[in-house]
Short mmCIF file of C-alpha atoms in Angstrom, two decimals:
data_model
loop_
_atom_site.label_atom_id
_atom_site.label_comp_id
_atom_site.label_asym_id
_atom_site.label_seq_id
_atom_site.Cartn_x
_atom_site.Cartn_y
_atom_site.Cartn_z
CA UNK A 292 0.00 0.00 0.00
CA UNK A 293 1.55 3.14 -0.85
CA UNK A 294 1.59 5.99 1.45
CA UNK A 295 3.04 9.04 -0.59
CA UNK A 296 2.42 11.60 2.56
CA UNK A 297 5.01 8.85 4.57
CA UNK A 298 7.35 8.97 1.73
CA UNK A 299 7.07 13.19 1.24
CA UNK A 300 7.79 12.84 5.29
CA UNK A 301 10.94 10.99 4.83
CA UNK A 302 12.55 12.50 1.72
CA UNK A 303 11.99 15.88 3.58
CA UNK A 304 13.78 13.87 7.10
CA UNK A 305 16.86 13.07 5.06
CA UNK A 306 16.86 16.47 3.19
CA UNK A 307 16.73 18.34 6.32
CA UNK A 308 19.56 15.91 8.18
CA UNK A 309 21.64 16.59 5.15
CA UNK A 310 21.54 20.36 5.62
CA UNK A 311 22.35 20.26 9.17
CA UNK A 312 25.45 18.10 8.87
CA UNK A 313 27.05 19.64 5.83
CA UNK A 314 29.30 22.25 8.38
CA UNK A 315 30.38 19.44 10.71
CA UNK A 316 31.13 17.56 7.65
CA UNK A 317 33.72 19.54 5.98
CA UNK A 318 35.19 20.24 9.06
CA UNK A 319 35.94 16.60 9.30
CA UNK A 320 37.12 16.44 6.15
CA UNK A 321 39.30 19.24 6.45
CA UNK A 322 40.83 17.47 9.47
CA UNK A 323 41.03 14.47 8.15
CA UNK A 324 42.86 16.05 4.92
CA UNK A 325 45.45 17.84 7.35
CA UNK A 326 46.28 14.40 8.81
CA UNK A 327 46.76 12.79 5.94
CA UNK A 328 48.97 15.26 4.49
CA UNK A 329 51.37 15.62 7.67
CA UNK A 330 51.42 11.64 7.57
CA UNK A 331 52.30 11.74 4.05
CA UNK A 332 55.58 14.61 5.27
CA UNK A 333 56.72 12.16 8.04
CA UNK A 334 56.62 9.21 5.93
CA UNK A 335 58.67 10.90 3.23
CA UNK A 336 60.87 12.61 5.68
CA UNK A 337 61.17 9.04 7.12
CA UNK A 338 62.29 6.92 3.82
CA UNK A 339 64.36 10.11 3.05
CA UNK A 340 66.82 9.66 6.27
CA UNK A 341 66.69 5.75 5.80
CA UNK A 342 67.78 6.42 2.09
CA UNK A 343 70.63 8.42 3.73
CA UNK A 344 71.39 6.11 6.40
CA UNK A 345 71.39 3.17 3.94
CA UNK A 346 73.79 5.03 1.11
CA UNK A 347 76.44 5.54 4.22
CA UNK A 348 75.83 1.91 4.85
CA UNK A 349 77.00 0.75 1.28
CA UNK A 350 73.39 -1.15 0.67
CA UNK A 351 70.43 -1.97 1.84
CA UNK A 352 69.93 -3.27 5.32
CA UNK A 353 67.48 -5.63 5.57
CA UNK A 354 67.78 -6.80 9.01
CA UNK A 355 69.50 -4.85 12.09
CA UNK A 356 69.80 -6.89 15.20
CA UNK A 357 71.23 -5.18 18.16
CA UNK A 358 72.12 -6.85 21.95
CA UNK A 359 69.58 -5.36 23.95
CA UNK A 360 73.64 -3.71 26.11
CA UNK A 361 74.58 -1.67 22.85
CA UNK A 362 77.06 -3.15 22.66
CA UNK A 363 77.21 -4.72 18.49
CA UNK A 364 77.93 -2.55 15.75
CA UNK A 365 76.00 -3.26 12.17
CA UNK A 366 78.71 -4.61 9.75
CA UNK A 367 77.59 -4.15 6.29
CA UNK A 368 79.45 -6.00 3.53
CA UNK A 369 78.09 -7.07 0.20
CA UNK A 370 74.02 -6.17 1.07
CA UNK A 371 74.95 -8.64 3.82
CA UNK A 372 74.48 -7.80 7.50
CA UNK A 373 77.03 -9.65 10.43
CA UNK A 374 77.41 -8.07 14.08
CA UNK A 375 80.46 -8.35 16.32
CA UNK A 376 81.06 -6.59 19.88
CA UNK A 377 82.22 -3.31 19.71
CA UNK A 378 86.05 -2.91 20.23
CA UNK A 379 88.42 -0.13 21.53
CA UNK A 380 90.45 1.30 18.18
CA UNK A 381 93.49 0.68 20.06
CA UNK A 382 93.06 -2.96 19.82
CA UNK A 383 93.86 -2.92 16.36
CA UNK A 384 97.57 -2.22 17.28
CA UNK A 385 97.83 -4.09 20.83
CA UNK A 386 97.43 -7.18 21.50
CA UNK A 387 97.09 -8.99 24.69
CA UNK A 388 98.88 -12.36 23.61
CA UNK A 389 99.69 -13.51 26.83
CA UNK A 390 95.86 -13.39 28.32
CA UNK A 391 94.89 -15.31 25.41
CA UNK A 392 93.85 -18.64 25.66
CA UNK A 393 95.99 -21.33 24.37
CA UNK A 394 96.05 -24.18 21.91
CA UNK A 395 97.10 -27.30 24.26
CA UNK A 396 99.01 -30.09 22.67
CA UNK A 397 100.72 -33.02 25.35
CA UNK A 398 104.46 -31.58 24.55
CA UNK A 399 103.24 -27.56 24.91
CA UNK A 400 101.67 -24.49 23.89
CA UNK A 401 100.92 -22.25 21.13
CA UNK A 402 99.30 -19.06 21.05
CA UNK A 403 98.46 -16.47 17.99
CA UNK A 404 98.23 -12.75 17.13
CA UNK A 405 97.34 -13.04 13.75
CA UNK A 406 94.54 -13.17 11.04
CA UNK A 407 91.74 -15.92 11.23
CA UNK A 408 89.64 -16.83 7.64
CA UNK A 409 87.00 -18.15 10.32
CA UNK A 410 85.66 -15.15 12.47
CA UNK A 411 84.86 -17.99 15.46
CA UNK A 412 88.65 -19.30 15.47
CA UNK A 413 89.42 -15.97 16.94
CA UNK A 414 90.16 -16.15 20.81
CA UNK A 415 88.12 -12.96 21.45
CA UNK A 416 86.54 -9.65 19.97
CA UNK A 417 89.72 -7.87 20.77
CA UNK A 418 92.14 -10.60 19.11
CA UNK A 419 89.63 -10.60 16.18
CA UNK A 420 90.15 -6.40 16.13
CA UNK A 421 94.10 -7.54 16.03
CA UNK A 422 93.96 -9.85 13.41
CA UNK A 423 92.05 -8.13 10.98
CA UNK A 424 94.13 -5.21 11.32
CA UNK A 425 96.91 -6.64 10.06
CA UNK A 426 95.28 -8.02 7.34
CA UNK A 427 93.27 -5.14 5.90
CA UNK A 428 96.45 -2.96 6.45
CA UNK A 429 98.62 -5.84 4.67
CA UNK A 430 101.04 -6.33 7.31
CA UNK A 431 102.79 -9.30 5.71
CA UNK A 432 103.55 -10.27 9.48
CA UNK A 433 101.81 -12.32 12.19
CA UNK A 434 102.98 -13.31 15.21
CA UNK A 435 103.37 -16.82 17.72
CA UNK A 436 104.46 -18.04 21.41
CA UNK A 437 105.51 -20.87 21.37
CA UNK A 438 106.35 -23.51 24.65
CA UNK A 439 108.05 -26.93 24.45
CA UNK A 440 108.04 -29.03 27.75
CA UNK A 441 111.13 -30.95 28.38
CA UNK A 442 111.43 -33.88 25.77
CA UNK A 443 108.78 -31.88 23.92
CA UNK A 444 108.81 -31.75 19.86
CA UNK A 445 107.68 -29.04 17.37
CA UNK A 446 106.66 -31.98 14.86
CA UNK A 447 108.36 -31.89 11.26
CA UNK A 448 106.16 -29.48 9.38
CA UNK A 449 106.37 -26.52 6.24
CA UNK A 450 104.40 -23.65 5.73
CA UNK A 451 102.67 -23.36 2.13
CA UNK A 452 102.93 -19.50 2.41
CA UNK A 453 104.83 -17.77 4.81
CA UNK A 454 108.71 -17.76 5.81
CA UNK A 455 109.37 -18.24 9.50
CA UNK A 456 111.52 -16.10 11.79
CA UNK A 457 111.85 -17.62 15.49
CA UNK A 458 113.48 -15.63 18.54
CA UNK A 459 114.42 -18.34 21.58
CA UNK A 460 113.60 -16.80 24.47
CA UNK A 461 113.97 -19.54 26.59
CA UNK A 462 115.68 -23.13 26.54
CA UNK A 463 117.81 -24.53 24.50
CA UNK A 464 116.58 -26.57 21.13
CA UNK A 465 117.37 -28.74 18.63
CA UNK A 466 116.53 -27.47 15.43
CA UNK A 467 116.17 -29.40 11.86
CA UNK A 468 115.45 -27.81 8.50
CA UNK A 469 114.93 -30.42 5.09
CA UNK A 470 115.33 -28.76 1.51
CA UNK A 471 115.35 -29.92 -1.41
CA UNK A 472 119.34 -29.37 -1.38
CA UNK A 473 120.52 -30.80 2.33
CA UNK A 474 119.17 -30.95 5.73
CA UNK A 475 120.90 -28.96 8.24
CA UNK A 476 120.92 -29.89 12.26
CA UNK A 477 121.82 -27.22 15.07
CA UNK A 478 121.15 -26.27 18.86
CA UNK A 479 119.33 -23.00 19.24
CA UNK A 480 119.84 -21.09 22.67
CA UNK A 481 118.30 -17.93 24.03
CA UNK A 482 119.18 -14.79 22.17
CA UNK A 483 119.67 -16.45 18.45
CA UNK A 484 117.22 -16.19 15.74
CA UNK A 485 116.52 -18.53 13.33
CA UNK A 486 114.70 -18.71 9.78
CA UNK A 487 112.94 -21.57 7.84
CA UNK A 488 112.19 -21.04 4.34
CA UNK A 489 108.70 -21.22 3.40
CA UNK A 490 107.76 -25.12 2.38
CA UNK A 491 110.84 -26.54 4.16
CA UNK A 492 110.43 -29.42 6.25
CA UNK A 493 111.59 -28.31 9.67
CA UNK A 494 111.23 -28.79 13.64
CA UNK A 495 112.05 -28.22 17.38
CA UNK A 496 113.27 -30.16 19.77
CA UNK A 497 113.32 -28.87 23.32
CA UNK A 498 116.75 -30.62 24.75
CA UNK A 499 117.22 -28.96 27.39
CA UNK A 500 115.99 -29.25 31.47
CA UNK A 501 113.72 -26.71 31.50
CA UNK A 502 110.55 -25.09 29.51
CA UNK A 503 111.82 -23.84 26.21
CA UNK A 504 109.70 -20.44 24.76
CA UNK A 505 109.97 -19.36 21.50
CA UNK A 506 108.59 -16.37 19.60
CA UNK A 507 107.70 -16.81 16.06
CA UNK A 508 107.12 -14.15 13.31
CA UNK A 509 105.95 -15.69 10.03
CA UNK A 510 106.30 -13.38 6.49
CA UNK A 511 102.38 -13.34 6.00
CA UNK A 512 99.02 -10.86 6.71
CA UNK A 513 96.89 -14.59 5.43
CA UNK A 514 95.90 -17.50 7.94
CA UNK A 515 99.35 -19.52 8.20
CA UNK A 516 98.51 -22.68 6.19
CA UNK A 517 100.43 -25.57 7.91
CA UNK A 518 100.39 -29.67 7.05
CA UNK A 519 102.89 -31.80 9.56
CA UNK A 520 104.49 -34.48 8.46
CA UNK A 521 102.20 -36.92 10.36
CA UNK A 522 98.96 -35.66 8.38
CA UNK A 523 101.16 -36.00 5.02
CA UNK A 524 102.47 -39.40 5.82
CA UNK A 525 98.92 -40.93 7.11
CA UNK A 526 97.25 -39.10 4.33
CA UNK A 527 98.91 -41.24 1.84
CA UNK A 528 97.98 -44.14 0.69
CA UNK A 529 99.20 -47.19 2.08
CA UNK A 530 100.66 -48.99 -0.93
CA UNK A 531 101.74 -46.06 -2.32
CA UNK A 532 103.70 -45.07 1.22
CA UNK A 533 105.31 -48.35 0.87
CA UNK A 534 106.10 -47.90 -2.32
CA UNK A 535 108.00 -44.64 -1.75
CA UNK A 536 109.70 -45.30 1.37
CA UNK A 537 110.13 -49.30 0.78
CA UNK A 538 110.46 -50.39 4.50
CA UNK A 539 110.84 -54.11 5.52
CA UNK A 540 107.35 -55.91 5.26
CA UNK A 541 105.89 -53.46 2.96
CA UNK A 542 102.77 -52.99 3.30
CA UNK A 543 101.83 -54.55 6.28
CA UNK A 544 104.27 -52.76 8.20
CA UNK A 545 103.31 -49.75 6.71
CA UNK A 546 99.94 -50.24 8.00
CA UNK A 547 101.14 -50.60 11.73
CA UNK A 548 101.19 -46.81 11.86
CA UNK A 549 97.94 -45.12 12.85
CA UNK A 550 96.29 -42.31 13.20
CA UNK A 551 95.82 -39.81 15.76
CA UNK A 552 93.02 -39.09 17.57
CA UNK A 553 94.58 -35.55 18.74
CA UNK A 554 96.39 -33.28 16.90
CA UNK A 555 100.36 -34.14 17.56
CA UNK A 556 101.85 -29.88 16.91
CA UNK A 557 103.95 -30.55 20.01
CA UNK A 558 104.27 -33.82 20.57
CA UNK A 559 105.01 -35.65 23.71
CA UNK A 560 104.30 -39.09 23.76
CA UNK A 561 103.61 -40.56 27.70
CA UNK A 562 105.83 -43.30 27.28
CA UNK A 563 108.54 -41.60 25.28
CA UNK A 564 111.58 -43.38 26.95
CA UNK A 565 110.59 -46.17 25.84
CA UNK A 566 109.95 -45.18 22.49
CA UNK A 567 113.39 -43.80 21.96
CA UNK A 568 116.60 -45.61 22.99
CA UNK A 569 119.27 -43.60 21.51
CA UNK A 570 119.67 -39.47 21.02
CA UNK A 571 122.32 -37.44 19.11
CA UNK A 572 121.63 -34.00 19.41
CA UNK A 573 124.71 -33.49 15.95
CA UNK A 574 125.67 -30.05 14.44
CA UNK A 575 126.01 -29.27 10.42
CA UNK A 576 129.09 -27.69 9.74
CA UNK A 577 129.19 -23.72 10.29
CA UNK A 578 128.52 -22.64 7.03
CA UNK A 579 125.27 -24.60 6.41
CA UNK A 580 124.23 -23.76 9.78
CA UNK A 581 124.55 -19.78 9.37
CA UNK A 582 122.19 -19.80 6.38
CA UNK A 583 119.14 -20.96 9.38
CA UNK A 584 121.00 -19.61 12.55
CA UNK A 585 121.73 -15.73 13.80
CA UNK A 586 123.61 -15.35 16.96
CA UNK A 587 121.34 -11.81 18.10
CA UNK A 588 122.59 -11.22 21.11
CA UNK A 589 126.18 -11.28 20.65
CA UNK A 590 126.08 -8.93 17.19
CA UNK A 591 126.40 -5.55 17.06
CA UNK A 592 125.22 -2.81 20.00
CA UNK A 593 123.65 -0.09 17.43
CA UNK A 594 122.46 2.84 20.64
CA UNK A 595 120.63 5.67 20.36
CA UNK A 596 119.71 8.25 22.75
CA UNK A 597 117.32 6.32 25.63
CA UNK A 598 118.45 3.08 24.52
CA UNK A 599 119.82 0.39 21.70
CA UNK A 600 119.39 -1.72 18.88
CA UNK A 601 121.01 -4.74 18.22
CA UNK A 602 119.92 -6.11 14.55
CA UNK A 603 119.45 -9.92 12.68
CA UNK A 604 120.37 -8.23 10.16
CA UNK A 605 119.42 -4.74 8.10
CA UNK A 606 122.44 -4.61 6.22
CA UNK A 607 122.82 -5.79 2.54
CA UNK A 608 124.94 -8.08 2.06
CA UNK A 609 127.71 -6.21 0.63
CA UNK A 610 128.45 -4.05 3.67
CA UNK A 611 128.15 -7.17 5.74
CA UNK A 612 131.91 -8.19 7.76
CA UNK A 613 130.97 -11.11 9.37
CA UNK A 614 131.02 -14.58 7.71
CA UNK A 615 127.89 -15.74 9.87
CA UNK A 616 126.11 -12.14 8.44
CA UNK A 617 127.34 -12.48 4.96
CA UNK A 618 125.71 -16.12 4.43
CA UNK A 619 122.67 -15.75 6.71
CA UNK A 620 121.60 -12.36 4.54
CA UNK A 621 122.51 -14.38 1.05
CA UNK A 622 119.92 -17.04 2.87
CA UNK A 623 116.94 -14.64 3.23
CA UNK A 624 117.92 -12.71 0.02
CA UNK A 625 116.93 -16.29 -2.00
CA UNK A 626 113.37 -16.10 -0.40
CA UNK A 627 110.21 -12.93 -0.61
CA UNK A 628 108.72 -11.54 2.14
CA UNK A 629 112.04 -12.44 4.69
CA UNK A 630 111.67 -10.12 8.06
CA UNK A 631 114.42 -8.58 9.34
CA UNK A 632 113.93 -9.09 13.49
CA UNK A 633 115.93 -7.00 15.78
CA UNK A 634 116.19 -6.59 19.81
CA UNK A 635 115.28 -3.30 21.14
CA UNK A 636 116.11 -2.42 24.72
CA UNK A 637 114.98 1.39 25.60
CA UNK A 638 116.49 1.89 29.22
CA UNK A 639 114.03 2.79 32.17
CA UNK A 640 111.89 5.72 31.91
CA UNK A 641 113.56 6.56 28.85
CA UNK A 642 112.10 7.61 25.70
CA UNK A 643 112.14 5.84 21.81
CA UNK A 644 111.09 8.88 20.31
CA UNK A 645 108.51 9.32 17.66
CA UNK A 646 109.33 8.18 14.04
CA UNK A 647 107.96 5.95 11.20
CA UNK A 648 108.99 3.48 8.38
CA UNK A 649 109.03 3.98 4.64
CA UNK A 650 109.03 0.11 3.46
CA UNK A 651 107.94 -1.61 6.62
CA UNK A 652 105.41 -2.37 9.03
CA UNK A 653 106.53 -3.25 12.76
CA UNK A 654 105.64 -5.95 14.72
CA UNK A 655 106.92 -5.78 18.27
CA UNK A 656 107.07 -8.33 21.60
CA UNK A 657 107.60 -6.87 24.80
CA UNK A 658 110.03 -9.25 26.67
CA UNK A 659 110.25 -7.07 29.78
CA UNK A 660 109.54 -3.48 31.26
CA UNK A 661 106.63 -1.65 30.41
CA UNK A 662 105.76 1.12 28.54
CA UNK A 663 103.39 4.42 27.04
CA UNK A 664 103.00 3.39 23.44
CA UNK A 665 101.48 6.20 20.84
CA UNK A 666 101.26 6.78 17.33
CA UNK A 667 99.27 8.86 15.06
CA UNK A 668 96.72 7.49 11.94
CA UNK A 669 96.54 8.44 8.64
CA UNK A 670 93.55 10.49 9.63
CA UNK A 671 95.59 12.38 12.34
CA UNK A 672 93.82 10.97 15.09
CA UNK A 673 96.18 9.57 17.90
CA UNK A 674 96.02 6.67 19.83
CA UNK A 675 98.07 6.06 23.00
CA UNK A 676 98.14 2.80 25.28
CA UNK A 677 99.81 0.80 27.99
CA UNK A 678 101.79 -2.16 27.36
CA UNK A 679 103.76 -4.68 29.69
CA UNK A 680 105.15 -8.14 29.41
CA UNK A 681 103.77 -10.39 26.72
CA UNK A 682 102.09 -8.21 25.02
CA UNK A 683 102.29 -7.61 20.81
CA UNK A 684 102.25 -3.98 19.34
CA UNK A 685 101.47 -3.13 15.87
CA UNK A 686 102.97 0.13 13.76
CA UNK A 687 101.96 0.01 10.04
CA UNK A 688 104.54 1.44 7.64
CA UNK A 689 104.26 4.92 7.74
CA UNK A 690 102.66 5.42 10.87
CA UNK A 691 104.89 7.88 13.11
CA UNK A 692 104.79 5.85 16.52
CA UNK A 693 107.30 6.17 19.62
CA UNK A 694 107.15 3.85 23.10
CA UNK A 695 108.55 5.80 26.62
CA UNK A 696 109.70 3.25 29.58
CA UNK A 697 107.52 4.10 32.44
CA UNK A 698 109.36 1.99 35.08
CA UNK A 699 112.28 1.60 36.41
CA UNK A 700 112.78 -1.69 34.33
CA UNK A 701 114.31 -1.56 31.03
CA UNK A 702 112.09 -2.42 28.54
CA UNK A 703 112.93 -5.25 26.02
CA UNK A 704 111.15 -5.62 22.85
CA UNK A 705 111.62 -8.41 20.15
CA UNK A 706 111.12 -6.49 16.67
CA UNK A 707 110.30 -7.83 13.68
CA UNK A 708 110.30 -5.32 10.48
CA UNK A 709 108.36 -6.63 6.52
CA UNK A 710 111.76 -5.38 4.99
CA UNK A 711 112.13 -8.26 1.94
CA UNK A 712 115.51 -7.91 0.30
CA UNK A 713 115.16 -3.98 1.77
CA UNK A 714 117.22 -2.33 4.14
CA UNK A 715 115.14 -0.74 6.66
CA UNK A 716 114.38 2.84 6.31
CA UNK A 717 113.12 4.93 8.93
CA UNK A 718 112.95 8.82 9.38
CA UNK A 719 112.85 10.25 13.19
CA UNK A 720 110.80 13.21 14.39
CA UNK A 721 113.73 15.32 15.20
CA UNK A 722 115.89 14.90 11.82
CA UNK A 723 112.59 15.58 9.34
CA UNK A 724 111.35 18.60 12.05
CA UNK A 725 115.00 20.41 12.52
CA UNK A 726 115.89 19.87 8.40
CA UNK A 727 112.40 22.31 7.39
CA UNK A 728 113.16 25.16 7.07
CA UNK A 729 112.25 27.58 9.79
CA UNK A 730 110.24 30.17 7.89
CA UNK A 731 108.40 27.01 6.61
CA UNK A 732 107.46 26.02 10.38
CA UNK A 733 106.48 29.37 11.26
CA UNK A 734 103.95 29.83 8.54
CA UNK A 735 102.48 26.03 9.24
CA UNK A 736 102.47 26.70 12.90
CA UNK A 737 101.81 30.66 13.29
CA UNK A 738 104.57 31.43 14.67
CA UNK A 739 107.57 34.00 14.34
CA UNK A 740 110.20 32.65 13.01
CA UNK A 741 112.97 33.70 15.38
CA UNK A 742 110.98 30.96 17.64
CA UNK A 743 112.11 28.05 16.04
CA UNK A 744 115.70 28.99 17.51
CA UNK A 745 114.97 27.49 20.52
CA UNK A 746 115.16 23.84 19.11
CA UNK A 747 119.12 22.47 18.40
CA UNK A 748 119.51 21.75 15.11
CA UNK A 749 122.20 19.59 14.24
#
């Protein structure tokens, strides 16, 4: 049934609801416009300083995961994202070898400052900071401590890529080294250096009483990549082993030999006495034995003001005198990437004053003493720290650096230096400051001129 006055009624309801609401309305939609448009600002301000944040970055970062302590830093390589603890810049030239822990082997210890392919084979964030640092700065060093109980063995081993430099600290050794020429036999005692050609077969034997403690620079910035003669010699097959070494019942007695369970870097055997019944700790003759062996500490006393040098060696060899010089120099000169390795002593509260290397980086172990180590970046920022017995310090070639003694001990310091075939060159704050001229310094350093008097120049 229609009912057209009903209808009239409502059409005339709606008409007048729409009049009355048509103010409140467009004020809503005004609001509702200003909102959107100041969402519409933050948003783009928003993707604008992520776009800014991200091109710093290198990439995109898809995923940022930070310890709820603040302490991780975002590493961004590749569009890929990795965290690691944050680390005190100083780190990258100190480290704390003697807190870190060791690898334990029956017949010792050995302990690393160096690089690590694996980031988890690094014995904390702070050896990690090391590592990479000489790596990404190309050091062409890295550094070992090395202990040999009594009776103890270095096994027979080579290194695919690095020449090794050792510094006996402690003990006395017997040392072997295999080429493809001879093999050469000699005792090592504390203050001698020796040197093993990369990929020659070579070990320690620790024939003395007591511990012996060796520090060992190898000629590489890489991961040292090591294979002992145990891993080669149960690595190959059996027949083929006999074969090659043909021993009395072949085979069969080839296959009494077995394998390992741990890992036999310093080996000492539990029931070594009765394992071996005869020793002969023999000498090669001198002249075979100087190409491996460096008597440091009874060369040369080089001083200097505050302290002195005493070098293995930085001479070429035609200014060399000594026999032992002459043919251990002609030795290193046959391989790349030889160190030269020197003792530095700087007496107590004295002061190795600031200078820097033009072809080397420096790799230094402190022995004894202690000391205010400094040196300034690339960037001109300057980083000073403490160091003390068994720690490592790092100078990249270049960087000015100095160490002061700070206590009445005289500090020792085992120094190895990426010289090659190159004599070391090194210029000190005092000659490159006193030889500009004055008029130079005063405009650098606004100052009159007459100033610069007051330093000696020589």
């Amino acid at each position: 049934m229609d009912n057209q006055a009903f209808e009239t009624e409502a059409k005339m309801a709606a008409g007048s609801w729409k009049r009355e609401a048509s103010p409140g309305r467009r004020s809503l939609l005004k609001l509702f416009a200003v909102c959107l448009l100041a969402g519409l600002l933050t948003t783009a301000v928003g993707v604008l300083s992520l776009s800014l944040v991200y091109t710093k970055a290198g990439g995109l970062v898809n995923e940022m995961r930070v310890n709820e302590m603040n302490v991780n830093e975002v590493l961004v390589k590749d569009g890929a994202v990795s965290s690691r603890p944050l680390v005190d810049v100083r780190f990258g030239f100190l480290n704390r070898l003697s807190r870190s822990e060791p690898q334990k082997y029956p017949g010792g210890t050995i302990q690393w400052a160096t690089y690590r392919s694996d980031s988890d084979h690094y014995p904390d964030p702070e050896g990690q900071e090391f590592g990479e640092s000489l790596h990404q700065k190309q050091s062409q060093m890295s550094v070992a401590l090395l202990r040999i109980k009594p009776g103890g063995l270095r096994v027979p081993h080579w290194h695919f890529n690095a020449n090794e430099h050792g510094y006996v600290l402690q003990g006395t050794v017997w040392i072997g080294v295999v080429t493809a020429e001879n093999v050469t036999v000699f005792n090592g005692t504390e203050g001698q250096v020796v040197f093993f050609p990369r990929n020659a077969v070579h070990w320690i034997k620790n024939c003395g009483e007591g511990e012996a403690v060796l520090l060992l620079f190898f000629g590489s910035h890489e991961e040292v990549k090591t294979l002992e003669a145990d891993e080669a010699f149960l690595g190959t097959p059996e027949d083929i082993a006999a074969r090659a070494l043909q021993p009395i019942g072949g085979v069969k007695f080839i296959r009494t030999f077995r394998k390992f369970s741990e890992a036999q870097v310093v080996n000492l055997p539990p029931n070594l006495g009765q394992l071996v019944h005869s020793v002969n700790y023999t000498r090669s003759e001198d002249s075979q034995v100087w190409r491996y062996l460096y008597d440091l500490g009874a060369s040369p006393i080089h001083p200097f003001h505050g302290g002195q040098f005493q070098w293995a060696p930085f001479r070429s060899a035609r200014t060399s005198k000594s026999p032992m010089e002459l043919i251990y120099i002609q030795s290193l000169n046959e391989e790349s990437r030889s160190l030269t390795l020197a003792s530095l002593r700087i007496f107590a509260n004295e002061l190795g004053q600031p200078h820097y290397h033009f072809n080397a980086n420096e790799l230094a172990y402190v022995v004894s003493g202690c000391a205010r180590a400094g040196l300034v970046m690339e960037s001109g920022t300057t980083v000073t720290f403490d160091v003390t017995i068994g720690d490592v310090i790092f100078f990249p070639v270049g960087t000015q650096h100095y160490l002061r003694s700070v206590c009445d001990e005289e500090l020792l310091l085992v120094v190895a230096y990426s010289t090659g075939k190159e004599a070391l060159k090194t210029l000190r704050m005092n000659k490159y400051f006193m030889d500009t001229a004055d008029h130079i310094l005063a405009q650098l350093f606004h100052k009159d001129q007459k100033e610069f008097q007051n330093f000696p120049r020589s």
